[in-house]
Coordinates of C-alpha atoms in Angstrom, one line a residue:
X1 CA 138.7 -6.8 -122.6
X2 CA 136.0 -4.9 -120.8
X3 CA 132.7 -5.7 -120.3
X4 CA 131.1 -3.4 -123.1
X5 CA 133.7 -5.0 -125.4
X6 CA 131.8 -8.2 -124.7
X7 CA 128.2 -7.5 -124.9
X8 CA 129.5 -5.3 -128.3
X9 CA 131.1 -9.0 -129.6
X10 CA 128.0 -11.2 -128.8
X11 CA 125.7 -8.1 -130.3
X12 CA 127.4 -8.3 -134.4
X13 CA 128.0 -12.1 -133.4
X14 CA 131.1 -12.1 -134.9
X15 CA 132.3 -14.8 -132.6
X16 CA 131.7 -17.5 -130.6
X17 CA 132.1 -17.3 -127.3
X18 CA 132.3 -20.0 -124.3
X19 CA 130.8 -18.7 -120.3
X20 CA 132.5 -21.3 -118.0
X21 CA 130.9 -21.0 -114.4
X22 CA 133.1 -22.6 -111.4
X23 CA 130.2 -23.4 -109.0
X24 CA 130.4 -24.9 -105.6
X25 CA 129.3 -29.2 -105.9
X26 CA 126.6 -31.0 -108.3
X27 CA 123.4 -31.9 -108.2
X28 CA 120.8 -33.7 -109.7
X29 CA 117.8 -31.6 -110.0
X30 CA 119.7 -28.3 -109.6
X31 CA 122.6 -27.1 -111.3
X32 CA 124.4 -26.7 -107.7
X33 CA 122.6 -26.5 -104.3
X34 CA 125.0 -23.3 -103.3
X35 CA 122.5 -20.4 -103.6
X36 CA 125.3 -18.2 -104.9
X37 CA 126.6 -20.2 -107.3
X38 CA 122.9 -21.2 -108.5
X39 CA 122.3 -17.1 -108.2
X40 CA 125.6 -16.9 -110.9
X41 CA 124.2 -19.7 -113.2
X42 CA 120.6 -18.7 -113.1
X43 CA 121.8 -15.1 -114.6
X44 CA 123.5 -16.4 -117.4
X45 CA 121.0 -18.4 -118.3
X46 CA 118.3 -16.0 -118.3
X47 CA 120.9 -14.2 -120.3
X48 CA 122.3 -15.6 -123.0
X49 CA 119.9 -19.1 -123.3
X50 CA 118.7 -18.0 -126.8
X51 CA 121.7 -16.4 -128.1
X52 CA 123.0 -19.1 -130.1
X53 CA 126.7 -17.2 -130.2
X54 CA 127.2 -17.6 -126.7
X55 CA 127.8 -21.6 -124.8
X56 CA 127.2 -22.2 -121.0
X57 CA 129.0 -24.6 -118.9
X58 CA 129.5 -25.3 -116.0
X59 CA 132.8 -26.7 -113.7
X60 CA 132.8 -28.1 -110.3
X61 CA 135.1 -25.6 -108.4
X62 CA 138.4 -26.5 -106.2
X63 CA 139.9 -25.2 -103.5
X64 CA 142.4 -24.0 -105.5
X65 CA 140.5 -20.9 -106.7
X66 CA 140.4 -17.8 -104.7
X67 CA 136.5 -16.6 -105.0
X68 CA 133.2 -19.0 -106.1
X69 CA 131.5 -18.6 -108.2
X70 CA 134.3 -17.6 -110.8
X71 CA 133.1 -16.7 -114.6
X72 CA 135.4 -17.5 -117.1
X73 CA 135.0 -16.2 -120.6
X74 CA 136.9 -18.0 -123.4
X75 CA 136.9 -17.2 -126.7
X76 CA 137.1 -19.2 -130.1
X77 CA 140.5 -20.3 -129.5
X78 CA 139.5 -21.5 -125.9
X79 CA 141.8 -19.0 -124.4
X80 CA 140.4 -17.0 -121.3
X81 CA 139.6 -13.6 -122.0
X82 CA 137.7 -12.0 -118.7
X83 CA 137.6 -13.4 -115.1
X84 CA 134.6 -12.3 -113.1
X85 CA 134.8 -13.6 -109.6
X86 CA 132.0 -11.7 -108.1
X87 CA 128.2 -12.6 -108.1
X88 CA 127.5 -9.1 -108.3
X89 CA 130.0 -8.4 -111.0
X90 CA 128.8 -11.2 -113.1
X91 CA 125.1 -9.4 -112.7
X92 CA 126.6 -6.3 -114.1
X93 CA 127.7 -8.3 -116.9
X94 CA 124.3 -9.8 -117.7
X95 CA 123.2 -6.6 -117.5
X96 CA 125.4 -4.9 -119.9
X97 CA 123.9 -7.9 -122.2
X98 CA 120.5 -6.9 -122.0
X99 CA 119.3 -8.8 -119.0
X100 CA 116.6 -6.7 -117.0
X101 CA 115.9 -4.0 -120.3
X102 CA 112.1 -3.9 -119.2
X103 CA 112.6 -3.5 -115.8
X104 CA 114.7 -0.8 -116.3
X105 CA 112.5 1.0 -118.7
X106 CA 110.2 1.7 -115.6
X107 CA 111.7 3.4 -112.7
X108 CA 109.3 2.0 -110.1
X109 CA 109.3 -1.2 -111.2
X110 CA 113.5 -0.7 -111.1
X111 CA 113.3 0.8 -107.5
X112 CA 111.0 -2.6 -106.5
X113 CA 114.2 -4.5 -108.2
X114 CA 116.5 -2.9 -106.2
X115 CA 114.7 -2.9 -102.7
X116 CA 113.9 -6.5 -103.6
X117 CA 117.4 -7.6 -104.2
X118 CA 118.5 -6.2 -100.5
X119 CA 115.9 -8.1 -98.9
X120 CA 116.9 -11.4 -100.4
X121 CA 120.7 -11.0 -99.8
X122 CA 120.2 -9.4 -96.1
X123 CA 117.5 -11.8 -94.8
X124 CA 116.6 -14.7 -96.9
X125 CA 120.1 -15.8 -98.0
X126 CA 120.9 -16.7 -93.8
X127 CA 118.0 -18.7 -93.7
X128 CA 118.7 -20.9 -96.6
X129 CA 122.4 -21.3 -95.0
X130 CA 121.1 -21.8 -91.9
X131 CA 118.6 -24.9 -93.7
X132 CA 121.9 -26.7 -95.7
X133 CA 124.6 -26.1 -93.0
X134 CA 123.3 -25.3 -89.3
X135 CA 121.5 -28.3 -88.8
X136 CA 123.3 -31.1 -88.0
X137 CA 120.9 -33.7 -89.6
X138 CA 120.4 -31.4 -92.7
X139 CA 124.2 -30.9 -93.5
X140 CA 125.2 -34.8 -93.3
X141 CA 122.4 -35.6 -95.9
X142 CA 122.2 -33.1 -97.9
X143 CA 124.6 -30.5 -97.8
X144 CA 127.4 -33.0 -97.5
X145 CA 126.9 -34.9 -100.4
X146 CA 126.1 -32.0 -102.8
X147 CA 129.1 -30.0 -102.0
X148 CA 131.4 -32.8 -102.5
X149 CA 130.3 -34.1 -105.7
X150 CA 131.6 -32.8 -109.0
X151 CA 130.1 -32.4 -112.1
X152 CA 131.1 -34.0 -115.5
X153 CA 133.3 -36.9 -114.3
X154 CA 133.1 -39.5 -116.5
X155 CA 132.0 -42.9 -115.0
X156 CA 134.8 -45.2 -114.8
X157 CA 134.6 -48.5 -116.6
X158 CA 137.5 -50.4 -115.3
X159 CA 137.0 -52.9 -112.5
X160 CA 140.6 -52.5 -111.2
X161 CA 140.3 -51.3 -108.0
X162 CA 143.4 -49.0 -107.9
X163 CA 141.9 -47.3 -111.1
X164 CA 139.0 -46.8 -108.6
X165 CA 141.0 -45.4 -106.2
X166 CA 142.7 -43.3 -108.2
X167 CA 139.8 -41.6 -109.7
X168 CA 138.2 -40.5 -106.3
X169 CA 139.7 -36.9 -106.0
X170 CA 138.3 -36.3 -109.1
X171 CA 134.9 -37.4 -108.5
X172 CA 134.3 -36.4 -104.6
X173 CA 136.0 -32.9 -102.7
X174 CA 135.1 -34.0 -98.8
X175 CA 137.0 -31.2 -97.3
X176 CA 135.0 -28.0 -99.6
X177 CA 131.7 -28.7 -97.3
X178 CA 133.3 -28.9 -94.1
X179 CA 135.4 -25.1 -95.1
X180 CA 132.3 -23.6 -96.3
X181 CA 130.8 -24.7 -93.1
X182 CA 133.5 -22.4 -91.4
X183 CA 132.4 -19.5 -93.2
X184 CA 128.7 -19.9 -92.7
X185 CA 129.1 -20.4 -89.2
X186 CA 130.6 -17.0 -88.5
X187 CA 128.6 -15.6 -90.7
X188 CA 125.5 -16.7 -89.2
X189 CA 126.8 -16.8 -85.5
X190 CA 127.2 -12.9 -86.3
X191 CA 123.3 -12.8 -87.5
X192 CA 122.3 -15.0 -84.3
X193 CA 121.3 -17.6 -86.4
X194 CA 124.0 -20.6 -86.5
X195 CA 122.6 -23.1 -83.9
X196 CA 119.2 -22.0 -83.7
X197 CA 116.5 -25.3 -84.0
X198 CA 119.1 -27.7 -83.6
X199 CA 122.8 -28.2 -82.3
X200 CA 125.3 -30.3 -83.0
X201 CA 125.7 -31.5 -79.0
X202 CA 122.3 -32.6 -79.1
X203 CA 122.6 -34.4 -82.0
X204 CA 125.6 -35.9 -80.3
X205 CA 123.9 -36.6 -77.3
X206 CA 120.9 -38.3 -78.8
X207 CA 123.5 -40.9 -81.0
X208 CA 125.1 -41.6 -77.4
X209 CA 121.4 -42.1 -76.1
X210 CA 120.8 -44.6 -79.2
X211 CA 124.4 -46.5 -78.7
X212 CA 123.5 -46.8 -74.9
X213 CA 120.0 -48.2 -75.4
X214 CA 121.2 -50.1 -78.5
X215 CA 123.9 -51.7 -75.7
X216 CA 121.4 -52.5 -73.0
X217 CA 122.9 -49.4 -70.7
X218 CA 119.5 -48.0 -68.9
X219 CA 119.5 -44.6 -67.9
X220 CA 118.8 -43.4 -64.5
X221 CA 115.3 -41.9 -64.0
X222 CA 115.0 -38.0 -63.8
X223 CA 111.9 -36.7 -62.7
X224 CA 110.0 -34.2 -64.7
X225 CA 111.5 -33.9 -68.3
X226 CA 114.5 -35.3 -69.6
X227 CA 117.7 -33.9 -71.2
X228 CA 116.3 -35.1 -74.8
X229 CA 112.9 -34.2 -74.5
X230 CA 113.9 -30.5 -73.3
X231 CA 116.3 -30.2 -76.3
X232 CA 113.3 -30.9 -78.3
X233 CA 111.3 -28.4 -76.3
X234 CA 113.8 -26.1 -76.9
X235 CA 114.4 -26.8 -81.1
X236 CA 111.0 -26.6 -81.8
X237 CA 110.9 -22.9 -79.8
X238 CA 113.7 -21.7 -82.2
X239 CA 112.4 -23.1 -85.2
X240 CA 108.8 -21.1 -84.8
X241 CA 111.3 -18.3 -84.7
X242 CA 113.0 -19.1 -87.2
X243 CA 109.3 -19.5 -89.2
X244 CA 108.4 -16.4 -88.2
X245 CA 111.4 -14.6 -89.6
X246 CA 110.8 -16.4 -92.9
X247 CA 107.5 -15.3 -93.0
X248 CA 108.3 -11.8 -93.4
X249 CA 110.6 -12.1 -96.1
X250 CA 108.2 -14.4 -98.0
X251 CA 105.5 -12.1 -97.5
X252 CA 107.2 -9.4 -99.2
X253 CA 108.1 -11.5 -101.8
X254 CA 104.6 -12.8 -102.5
X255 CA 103.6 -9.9 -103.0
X256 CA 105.7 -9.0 -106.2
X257 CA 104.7 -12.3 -107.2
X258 CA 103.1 -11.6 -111.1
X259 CA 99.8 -11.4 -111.3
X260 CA 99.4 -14.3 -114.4
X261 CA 101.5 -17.6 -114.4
X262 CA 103.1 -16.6 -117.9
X263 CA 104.5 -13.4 -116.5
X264 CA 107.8 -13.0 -114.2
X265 CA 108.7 -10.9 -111.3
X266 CA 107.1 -7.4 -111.5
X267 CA 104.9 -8.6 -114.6
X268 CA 108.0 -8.9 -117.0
X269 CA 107.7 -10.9 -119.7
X270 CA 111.4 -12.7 -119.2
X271 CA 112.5 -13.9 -116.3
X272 CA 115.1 -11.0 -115.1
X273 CA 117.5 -11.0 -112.3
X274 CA 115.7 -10.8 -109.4
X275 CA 113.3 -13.9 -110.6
X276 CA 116.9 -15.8 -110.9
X277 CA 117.7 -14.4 -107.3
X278 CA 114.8 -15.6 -105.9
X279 CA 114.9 -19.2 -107.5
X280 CA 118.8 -19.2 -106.4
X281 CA 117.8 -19.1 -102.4
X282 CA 114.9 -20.9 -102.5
X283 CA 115.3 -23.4 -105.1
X284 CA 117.9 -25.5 -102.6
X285 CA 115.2 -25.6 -99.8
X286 CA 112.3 -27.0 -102.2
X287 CA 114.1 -29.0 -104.8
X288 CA 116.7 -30.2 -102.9
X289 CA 117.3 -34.6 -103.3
X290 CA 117.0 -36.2 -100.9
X291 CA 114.7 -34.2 -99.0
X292 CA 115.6 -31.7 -96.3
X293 CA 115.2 -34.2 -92.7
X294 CA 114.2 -30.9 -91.3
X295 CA 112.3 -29.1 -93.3
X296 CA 110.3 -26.5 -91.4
X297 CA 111.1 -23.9 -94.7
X298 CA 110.2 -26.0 -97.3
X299 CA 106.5 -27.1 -95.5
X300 CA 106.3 -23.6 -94.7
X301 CA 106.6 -22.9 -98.5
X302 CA 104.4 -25.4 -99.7
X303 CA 101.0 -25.1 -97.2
X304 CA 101.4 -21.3 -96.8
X305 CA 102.5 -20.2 -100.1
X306 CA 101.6 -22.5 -103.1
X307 CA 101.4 -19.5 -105.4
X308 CA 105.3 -19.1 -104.7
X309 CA 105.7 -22.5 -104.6
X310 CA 104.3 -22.9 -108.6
X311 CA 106.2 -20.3 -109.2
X312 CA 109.6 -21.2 -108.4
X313 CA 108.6 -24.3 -110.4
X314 CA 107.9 -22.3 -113.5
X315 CA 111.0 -20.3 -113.2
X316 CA 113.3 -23.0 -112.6
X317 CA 111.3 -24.6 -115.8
X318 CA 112.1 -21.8 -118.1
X319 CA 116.0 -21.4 -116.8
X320 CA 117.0 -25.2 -116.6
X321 CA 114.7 -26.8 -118.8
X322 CA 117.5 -29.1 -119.7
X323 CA 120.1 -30.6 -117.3
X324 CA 123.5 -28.6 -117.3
X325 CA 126.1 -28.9 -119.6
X326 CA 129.1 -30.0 -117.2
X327 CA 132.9 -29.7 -118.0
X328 CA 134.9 -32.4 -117.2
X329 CA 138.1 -31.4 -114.8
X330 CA 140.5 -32.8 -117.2
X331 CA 139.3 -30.1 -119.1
X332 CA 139.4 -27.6 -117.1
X333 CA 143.0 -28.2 -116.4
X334 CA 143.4 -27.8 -120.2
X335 CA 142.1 -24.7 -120.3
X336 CA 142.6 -23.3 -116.6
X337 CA 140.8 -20.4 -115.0
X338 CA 144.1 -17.4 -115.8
X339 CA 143.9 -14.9 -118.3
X340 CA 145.6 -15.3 -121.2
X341 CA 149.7 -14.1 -121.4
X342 CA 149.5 -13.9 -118.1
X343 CA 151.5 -17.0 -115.5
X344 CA 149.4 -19.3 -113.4
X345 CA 149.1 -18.8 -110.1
X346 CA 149.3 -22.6 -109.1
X347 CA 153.3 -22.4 -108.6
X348 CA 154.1 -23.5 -104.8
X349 CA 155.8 -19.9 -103.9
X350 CA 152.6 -18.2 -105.5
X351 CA 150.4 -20.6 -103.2
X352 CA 152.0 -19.6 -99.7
X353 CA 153.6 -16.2 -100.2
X354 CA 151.4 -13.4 -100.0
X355 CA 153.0 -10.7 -103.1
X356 CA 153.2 -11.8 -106.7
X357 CA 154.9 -9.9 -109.9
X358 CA 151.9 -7.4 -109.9
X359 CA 151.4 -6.9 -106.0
X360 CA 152.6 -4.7 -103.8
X361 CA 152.7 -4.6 -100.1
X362 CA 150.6 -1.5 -99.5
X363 CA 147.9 -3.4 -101.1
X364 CA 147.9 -5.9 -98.5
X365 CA 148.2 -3.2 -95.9
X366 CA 144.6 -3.4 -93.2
X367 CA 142.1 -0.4 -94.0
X368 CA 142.6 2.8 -92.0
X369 CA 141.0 3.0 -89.2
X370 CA 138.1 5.1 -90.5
X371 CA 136.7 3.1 -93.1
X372 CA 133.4 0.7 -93.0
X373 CA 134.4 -2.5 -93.6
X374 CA 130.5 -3.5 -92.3
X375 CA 130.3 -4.6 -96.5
X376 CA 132.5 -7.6 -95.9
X377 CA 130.9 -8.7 -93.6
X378 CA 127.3 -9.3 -95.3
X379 CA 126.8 -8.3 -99.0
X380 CA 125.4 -5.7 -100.4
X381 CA 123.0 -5.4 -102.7
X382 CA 123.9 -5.1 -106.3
X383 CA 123.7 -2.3 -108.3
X384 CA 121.8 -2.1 -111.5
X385 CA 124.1 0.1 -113.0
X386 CA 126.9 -2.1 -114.6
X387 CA 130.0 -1.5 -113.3
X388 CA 133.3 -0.7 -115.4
X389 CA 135.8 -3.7 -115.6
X390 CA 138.9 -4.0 -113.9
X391 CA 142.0 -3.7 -116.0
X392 CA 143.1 -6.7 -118.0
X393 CA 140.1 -8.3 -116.2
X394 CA 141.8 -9.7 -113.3
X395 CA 140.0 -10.3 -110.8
X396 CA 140.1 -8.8 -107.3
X397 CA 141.3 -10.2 -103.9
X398 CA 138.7 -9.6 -101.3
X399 CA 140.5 -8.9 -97.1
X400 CA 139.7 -12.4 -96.7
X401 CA 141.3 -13.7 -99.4
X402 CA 144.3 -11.6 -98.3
X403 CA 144.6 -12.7 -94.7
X404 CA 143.9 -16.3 -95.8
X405 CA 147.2 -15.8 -98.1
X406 CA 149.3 -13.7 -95.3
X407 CA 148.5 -16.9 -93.2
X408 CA 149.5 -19.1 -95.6
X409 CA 152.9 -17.8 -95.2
X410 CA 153.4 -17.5 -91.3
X411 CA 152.4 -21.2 -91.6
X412 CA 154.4 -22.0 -93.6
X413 CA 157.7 -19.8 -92.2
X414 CA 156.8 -21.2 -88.6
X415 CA 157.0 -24.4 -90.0
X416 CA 160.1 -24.0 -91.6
X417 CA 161.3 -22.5 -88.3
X418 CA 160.4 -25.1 -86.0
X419 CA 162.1 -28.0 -88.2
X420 CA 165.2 -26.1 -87.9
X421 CA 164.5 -25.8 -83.9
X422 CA 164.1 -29.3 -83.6
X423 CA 167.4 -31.0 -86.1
X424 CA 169.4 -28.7 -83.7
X425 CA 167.6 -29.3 -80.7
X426 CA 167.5 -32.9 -80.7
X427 CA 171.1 -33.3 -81.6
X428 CA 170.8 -34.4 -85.1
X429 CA 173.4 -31.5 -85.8
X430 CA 175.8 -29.9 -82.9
X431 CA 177.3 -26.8 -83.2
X432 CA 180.3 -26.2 -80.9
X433 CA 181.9 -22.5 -79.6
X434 CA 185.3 -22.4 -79.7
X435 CA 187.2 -19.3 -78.5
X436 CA 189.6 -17.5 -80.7
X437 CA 192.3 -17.1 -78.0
X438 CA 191.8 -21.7 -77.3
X439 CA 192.2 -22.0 -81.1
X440 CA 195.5 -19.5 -81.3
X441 CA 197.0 -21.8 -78.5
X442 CA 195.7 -24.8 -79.8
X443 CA 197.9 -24.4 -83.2
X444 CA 201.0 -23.1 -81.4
X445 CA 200.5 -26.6 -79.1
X446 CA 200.6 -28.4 -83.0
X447 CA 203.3 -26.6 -84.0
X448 CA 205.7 -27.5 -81.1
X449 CA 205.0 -31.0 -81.5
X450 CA 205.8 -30.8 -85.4
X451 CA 209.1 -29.3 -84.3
X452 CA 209.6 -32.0 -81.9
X453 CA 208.8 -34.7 -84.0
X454 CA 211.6 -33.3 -86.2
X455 CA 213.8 -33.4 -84.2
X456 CA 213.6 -37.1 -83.0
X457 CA 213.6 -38.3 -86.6
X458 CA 216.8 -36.2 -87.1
X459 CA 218.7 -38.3 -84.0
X460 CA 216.9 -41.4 -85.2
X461 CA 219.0 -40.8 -88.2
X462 CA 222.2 -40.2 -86.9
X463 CA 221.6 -43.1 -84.5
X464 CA 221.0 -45.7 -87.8
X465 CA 224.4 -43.9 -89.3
X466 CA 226.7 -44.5 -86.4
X467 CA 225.4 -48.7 -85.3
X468 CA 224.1 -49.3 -89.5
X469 CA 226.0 -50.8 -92.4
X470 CA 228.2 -48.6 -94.3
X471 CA 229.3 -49.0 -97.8
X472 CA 233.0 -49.2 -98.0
X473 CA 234.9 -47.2 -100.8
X474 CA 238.7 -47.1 -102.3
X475 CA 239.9 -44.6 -99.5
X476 CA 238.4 -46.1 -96.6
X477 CA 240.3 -49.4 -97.6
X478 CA 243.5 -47.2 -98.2
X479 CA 243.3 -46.0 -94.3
X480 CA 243.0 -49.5 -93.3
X481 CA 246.1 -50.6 -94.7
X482 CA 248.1 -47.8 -93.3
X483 CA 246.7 -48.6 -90.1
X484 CA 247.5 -51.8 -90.1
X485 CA 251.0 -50.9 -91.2
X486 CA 251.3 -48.9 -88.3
X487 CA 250.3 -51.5 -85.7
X488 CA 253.3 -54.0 -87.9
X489 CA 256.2 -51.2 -86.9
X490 CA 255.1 -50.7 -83.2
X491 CA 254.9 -54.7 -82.5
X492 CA 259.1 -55.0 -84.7
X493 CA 259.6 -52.3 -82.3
X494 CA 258.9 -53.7 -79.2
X495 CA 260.4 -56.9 -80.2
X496 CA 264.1 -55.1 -80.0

């Protein structure tokens, strides 16, 4: 089903219609703290909050699933109809609904959109990654926690402590903020940003300097400063930086602040999508609970800009003005993320091996040699066009989704390979090489000694025939008495 199909269904209302959202983690005074994710949900909100044919919910994603945030639209029947897996596509979809109609109407106002929407993904998105995952004390309080939690898990009433135990998967992901953190890091080591105010050795260093004066250990005097107080020298150096960068992004953005409270972005009277883009990336440095340990952005925010700083309160007002409406993961396993008639993709082969039924290897193949592929590594900003729908509205697999599966599968065949290595290596199963000429000699060697075996069994037997008991017959007897008549004549014989 296309896109147009969709907004044409929710138009004559003819149907109900369900927009599930995968997102990234919980939270409790945001949605999610990921700024995509919160980008994805603040869009459909703006969207389709007053459309009463149209349901928003929200899922705490896996690692299972491919891209996140991941829109999936079910219909009456709860059976999923379209899979959006792209922040921009799910904009284009929100579009084709109506979002953004008065921005639209005025082309300047439309080429302020656009421009705007560049400069939040190129420059202000690393900065809010660089706030939740670059520094160390920022990520193990806040990031941490929000990543890992998930949404709509029913609190568990039994005191049986396996039950407990059982239930944790469910209820806390530990290893999706330490993955993301993987991402972000190369992404921002590629911006020059990962690191900068605050490193994870000095963080190290400073717990070792608490242990050691915790343990009675004294350091040895260093003249001039020390180790600790230069690394502070230092972070505080890269965090001016770092406010100075800000400051031109939010500069830019203050300025298309609206010019009364009850407008939005560019005077509109709704909130459109770059008011939701603007919320997304900020929203997690200013709303975030517990506070930010380091928060250099959010202070920066609040005593330089308190226009933007109502603002983003308004806006997050009008797009959350209740708390989410969470789906359960038992529920989502009823109703998976795969399109309807189509097989899951959750089989074991399907997991590791890089093709399925509607793959081929060519599309797997790298780019040639010629073509850009600066887009994957930063994102672009989206177009306010809507863009046609993929067939059967599958969605796509981005390069790094398609290395991450090719190394699935060399994994997984070195593995195999290196257990067979080892059962024959350490002797659990020999093979021996035997010579074809050996073996030919070997059975004529057998073959002899059959023969000869025969042959003493056959002298064995006449041996037992010749010193054994006989049984006597009629005729043997008969040749006995003529014998013995015999012997009678000779001895009357000699006798004359």
């Amino acid at each position: 089903m296309s896109t147009s199909e969709q907004a044409s269904t929710s138009d004559t209302g003819t149907s109900e219609r369900v927009l599930r959202l995968h997102v990234w983690g919980s939270h409790a005074t945001l949605p999610t703290l990921d700024p995509t994710s919160l980008y994805a949900a603040a869009l459909l909100h703006a969207t389709f909050t007053h459309n009463e044919q149209v349901r928003i919910q929200l899922a705490s994603a896996s690692t299972s699933l491919a891209r996140v945030p991941l829109l999936q639209v079910l219909d009456e029947h709860s059976e999923t109809v379209q899979l959006i897996d792209s922040v921009d596509e799910i904009r284009s979809f929100c579009t084709s609904a109506g979002l953004d109609a008065a921005v639209a109407a005025d082309a300047e106002k439309a080429a302020k959109q656009t421009a705007l929407h560049a400069l939040l993904d190129d420059q202000l998105l690393d900065l809010t990654l660089h706030s939740l995952f670059s520094l160390p004390s920022n990520y193990r309080t806040v990031t941490t926690p929000a990543y890992s939690a998930v949404g709509g898990v029913r609190p568990l009433t039994s005191s049986n402590p396996l039950a407990k135990l059982a239930a944790l998967p469910a209820a806390f992901q530990p290893s999706i903020p330490a993955r993301l953190r993987n991402v972000v890091e190369a992404r921002l080591t590629a911006a020059g940003l990962w690191g900068l105010g605050g490193k994870e050795v000095a963080m190290q260093s400073s717990e070792s300097d608490d242990l050691a004066a915790r343990a009675g250990i004294v350091p040895t005097k260093k003249r001039g400063l020390g180790a600790s107080a230069k690394q502070a020298t230092r972070d505080e150096f890269e965090r001016s930086k770092l406010i100075n960068r800000a400051r031109d992004v939010l500069d830019v953005v203050s300025a298309a602040l609206p010019s009364s409270p009850a407008l939005c972005m560019l005077d509109a009277p709704e909130p459109s999508s770059v008011d939701a883009h603007v919320l997304a990336y900020l929203a997690p440095l200013v709303f975030a609970q517990p506070k930010l340990p380091i928060d250099a952005l959010p202070r920066l925010i609040e005593s330089s800009y308190p226009t933007l700083a109502a603002y983003l309160a308004t806006v997050r007002e009008r797009l959350f003005p209740a708390r989410a409406t969470w789906v359960s993961p038992s529920d989502v396993q009823s109703s998976p993320p795969v399109l309807a008639g189509t097989q899951a993709s959750s089989s074991l082969l399907s997991y590791f091996w890089p093709f399925d039924s509607s793959s081929k290897a060519s599309d797997f193949a790298p780019p040639p040699t010629g073509t850009d592929t600066r887009s994957h590594a930063r994102p672009t900003a989206p177009s306010s066009a809507p863009r046609p729908a993929r067939p059967n509205g599958a969605p796509s697999q981005s390069p790094e989704d398609r290395r991450l599966r090719w190394g699935r599968a060399l994994w997984i065949c070195s593995a195999l390979v290196g257990l067979v290595g080892y059962t024959f290596a350490s002797g659990i199963v020999s093979v021996q090489f035997v010579d074809s000429d050996s073996l030919d000699d070997d059975d004529d060697d057998y073959d002899e000694e059959e023969e000869e075996g025969e042959d003493d069994e056959d002298e064995d037997d006449e041996g037992d025939d010749d010193g054994g008991w006989q049984v006597q017959g009629e005729d043997d007897e008969d040749d006995e008495l003529d014998e013995l008549d015999l012997e009678g004549d000779d001895d009357d014989d000699d006798e004359y």
